[in-house]
C-alpha positions in Angstrom: 0.3 17.2 4.4 -0.6 15.1 1.4 0.9 13.2 -1.4 0.2 10.6 -4.0 2.6 7.7 -4.9 2.4 5.3 -7.8 4.3 2.1 -8.7 3.8 -0.4 -11.4 4.4 -3.9 -10.4 4.0 -7.4 -11.8 5.5 -10.8 -10.9 7.4 -12.3 -13.8 7.9 -15.8 -12.4 5.0 -16.0 -9.9 5.2 -19.3 -8.0 2.3 -21.6 -7.1 2.5 -20.1 -3.7 4.1 -16.8 -2.9 3.9 -14.2 -0.1 4.9 -10.8 -1.3 4.7 -7.8 0.8 4.6 -4.4 -1.0 4.3 -1.8 1.7 3.6 1.5 0.0 3.7 4.7 2.0 4.0 8.4 1.4 7.5 9.7 0.6 9.8 11.4 3.0 11.2 13.8 0.4 11.0 14.3 -3.4 13.5 12.5 -5.6 14.8 14.0 -8.8 16.0 10.8 -10.5 13.9 8.4 -12.5 16.1 5.3 -12.3 15.6 2.8 -9.5 19.3 2.4 -8.7 19.5 6.1 -7.8 16.2 6.2 -6.0 16.4 3.1 -3.8 18.9 1.2 -1.8 18.7 -2.5 -0.7 18.5 -2.8 3.1 19.3 -6.5 3.0 20.2 -9.3 0.5 21.5 -6.9 -2.2 22.3 -9.8 -4.5 18.6 -10.5 -4.7 17.8 -7.1 -6.4 18.5 -6.3 -10.0 18.4 -2.7 -11.5 17.9 -2.5 -15.2 17.5 1.2 -16.0 13.8 2.0 -15.2 13.1 -1.6 -14.3 13.7 -3.1 -10.8 13.5 -6.8 -10.0 13.4 -8.3 -6.5 14.1 -12.0 -6.1 13.0 -14.6 -3.5 14.7 -18.0 -3.2 15.0 -20.5 -0.4 18.0 -18.7 1.0 16.7 -15.1 1.2 14.1 -12.6 0.1 14.8 -9.0 -0.5 13.9 -5.6 0.9 14.3 -2.2 -0.8 13.8 1.3 0.5 14.3 4.9 -0.6 14.2 6.4 2.8 13.3 5.3 6.2 9.6 4.8 6.8 7.9 6.4 9.8 9.1 4.4 12.7 8.8 4.2 16.5 5.8 3.3 18.6 3.5 5.8 16.9 4.5 5.1 13.2 2.1 5.4 10.3 2.0 2.9 7.4 -0.1 2.1 4.3 0.4 -1.4 2.9 -0.3 -3.3 -0.3 0.4 -7.0 0.4 0.3 -9.8 -2.2 -0.5 -13.0 -0.5 0.1 -15.4 -3.3 -2.3 -18.0 -4.7 -2.7 -21.6 -5.7 -2.8 -22.5 -9.4 -6.1 -21.5 -11.0 -7.3 -19.4 -8.2 -7.4 -15.5 -8.1 -4.4 -13.7 -6.8 -5.1 -12.0 -3.4 -4.1 -8.5 -2.4 -4.4 -7.3 1.2 -4.3 -3.6 2.3 -3.6 -2.5 5.8 -3.3 0.9 7.6 -1.3 1.7 10.7 -2.2 4.8 12.6 -0.1 5.9 15.6 1.5 2.5 15.7 -1.7 0.5 15.6 -2.5 -1.7 12.6 -5.0 -4.6 12.4 -7.0 -2.9 9.7 -6.8 -5.5 7.1 -9.0 -5.8 4.0 -8.5 -8.5 1.4 -9.5 -8.7 -2.2 -9.3 -11.3 -5.0 -8.0 -9.5 -8.1 -10.1 -9.3 -11.3 -6.9 -9.6 -13.4 -3.8 -11.8 -13.4 -1.0 -9.5 -12.1 1.7 -11.8 -13.7 0.6 -11.1 -17.3 1.4 -7.4 -17.5 2.2 -4.4 -15.4 -0.5 -2.7 -13.3 -0.5 0.5 -11.3 -0.8 0.4 -7.5 -1.3 3.8 -5.9 -1.8 5.4 -2.5 -3.1 8.9 -2.2 -2.6 10.4 1.3 -4.1 13.8 2.0 -5.4 15.7 5.0 -8.9 14.4 4.1 -8.4 10.7 3.3 -6.1 7.8 2.5 -7.1 6.3 -0.9 -5.9 3.0 -2.3 -6.2 2.4 -6.0 -5.5 -0.4 -8.5 -5.2 1.0 -12.1 -7.0 4.1 -10.9 -9.9 2.1 -9.5 -10.5 2.9 -5.8 -10.4 -0.2 -3.7 -10.3 1.4 -0.2 -10.8 4.7 1.4 -9.9 5.7 5.0 -11.5 9.0 5.9 -10.1 11.6 8.3 -12.5 11.5 11.2 -10.5 13.4 13.8 -13.5 15.6 14.5 -15.1 12.4 15.8 -12.2 11.7 18.0 -10.8 9.0 15.7 -7.0 9.2 15.1 -5.7 9.9 11.6 -2.2 9.5 10.2 -0.8 13.0 9.8 2.2 13.7 12.1 5.0 11.7 10.5 6.8 12.0 7.2 7.2 8.5 5.9 8.9 6.7 3.0 8.5 4.0 0.4 9.7 0.5 0.7 9.1 -2.9 -0.9 10.0 -6.4 0.1 9.5 -10.0 -1.1 9.7 -12.7 1.5 8.4 -16.1 2.5 5.4 -15.7 4.7 3.9 -19.2 4.3 3.4 -19.3 8.1 0.4 -17.0 7.7 -0.2 -15.6 4.2 -0.9 -18.9 2.3 -4.4 -19.8 3.5 -3.4 -19.0 7.0 -0.2 -21.0 6.8 -2.0 -24.3 5.8 -0.2 -24.4 2.4 3.6 -24.1 2.1 5.7 -22.4 -0.6 6.7 -24.8 -3.4 10.4 -24.0 -3.7 10.7 -26.0 -6.9 9.4 -22.9 -8.7 12.1 -20.7 -7.2 13.5 -18.1 -7.8 10.3 -16.0 -7.5 10.7 -12.5 -9.1 8.6 -9.4 -8.8 9.3 -6.5 -11.3 8.6 -2.8 -10.9 8.7 0.1 -13.3 7.3 3.6 -13.7 7.6 4.7 -10.1 6.1 8.2 -9.6 6.0 10.6 -6.6 4.1 13.8 -6.1 4.5 14.9 -2.6 5.5 17.6 -0.1 9.2 17.5 0.7 10.0 17.0 4.4 13.7 17.3 5.3 15.1 14.6 7.5 15.3 15.0 10.4 12.5 17.5 10.9 10.0 18.2 13.7 6.4 17.0 13.0 5.1 20.5 13.7 7.5 21.9 11.1 6.4 19.3 8.6 2.8 20.0 9.2 3.3 23.8 8.7 5.4 23.4 5.6 3.1 20.9 3.9 -0.2 22.7 4.7 -1.8 24.5 1.7 -1.8 28.3 1.9 -3.0 31.0 -0.4 0.4 31.3 -2.1 1.2 27.6 -1.9 -1.8 25.5 -2.8 -1.3 21.8 -3.3 -3.5 20.0 -5.8 -4.3 17.2 -3.3 -5.9 19.7 -0.9 -8.4 21.0 -3.6 -12.1 20.3 -2.8 -12.4 18.0 -5.8 -9.8 15.7 -4.3 -11.1 15.7 -0.8 -13.7 13.0 -1.4 -14.6 10.4 -4.0 -16.4 11.4 -7.1 -19.7 9.8 -8.0 -17.9 7.6 -10.5 -15.3 6.6 -8.0 -17.9 5.8 -5.4 -19.6 3.4 -7.9 -16.2 1.8 -8.7 -15.6 1.2 -5.0 -19.0 -0.3 -4.5 -18.4 -2.6 -7.4 -15.0 -3.7 -6.0 -16.4 -4.3 -2.6 -19.5 -6.2 -3.8 -17.6 -8.5 -6.2 -14.0 -8.9 -4.9 -13.9 -8.1 -1.1 -13.4 -11.4 0.8 -12.2 -10.1 4.2 -12.9 -6.9 6.1 -11.6 -6.4 9.7 -14.7 -4.2 10.2 -17.0 -7.2 10.1 -14.7 -9.7 11.9 -16.6 -10.0 15.2 -14.3 -12.8 16.4 -11.3 -10.4 16.4 -13.3 -7.3 17.2 -16.4 -8.0 19.3 -16.8 -4.3 19.5 -16.9 -2.7 16.0 -13.9 -0.3 15.6 -15.0 3.3 15.7 -13.7 4.1 12.2 -15.8 1.3 10.8 -19.0 2.8 12.1 -18.1 6.1 10.5 -16.6 4.9 7.2 -19.8 4.4 5.2 -17.8 3.9 2.0 -15.6 1.4 3.8 -18.4 -1.0 4.8 -19.4 -4.2 3.0 
């Protein structure tokens, strides 16, 4: 089963310090509407979300953040999840984006980048492409991370659960702002993040539905071939490989694969993911 999802996002009133979590995952089922108020529902603090046609704004103040979802994400002890997390910044320093991958309920696969652009100036595209071959994270179509399916090496890969899209903005100055050393400056509140141009291209999985049924329904067959299962999409192109190397050489500031204090034994997927090493 595979799908690609795209969302454009920018913070319009970015604070000196902000912790924004944008958890992007593959969709549970296709949506026919193009307006956010028909696609998504606030799960808490509805007053902190504003729908303006094709534009969505989430607000964080010193009373509450906001969380929005289209459908439930994969849940339970073996859930899968793909995250974009904006960790905020201090004035004059680059904005930080962290990605993380949960496979069968286990995360701790963080990678952190400093951005080569200011995300508050204009909209940018943040995408996740999930196929049977790999999970690919992209910023404005530039690959920033690839997680390859290595099940043939005995390494788990996310495949058994249909999952949804959700986004939240919340105060995480207990860990996100330089490890919690710097606190959010509430004099800049409210903090607002804006989204537009949300796109989904995915295999529809009815809810509820058994994993085996989803796998069968979303597998490419002769009469039902999905574009994301084509050989040209199963791995990075030469150009994409060069882009990924550039990102990792110039903007990667943390990789769980090389954090020997957390992982004295290198995680198995890090040994095998040649494109994912720094």
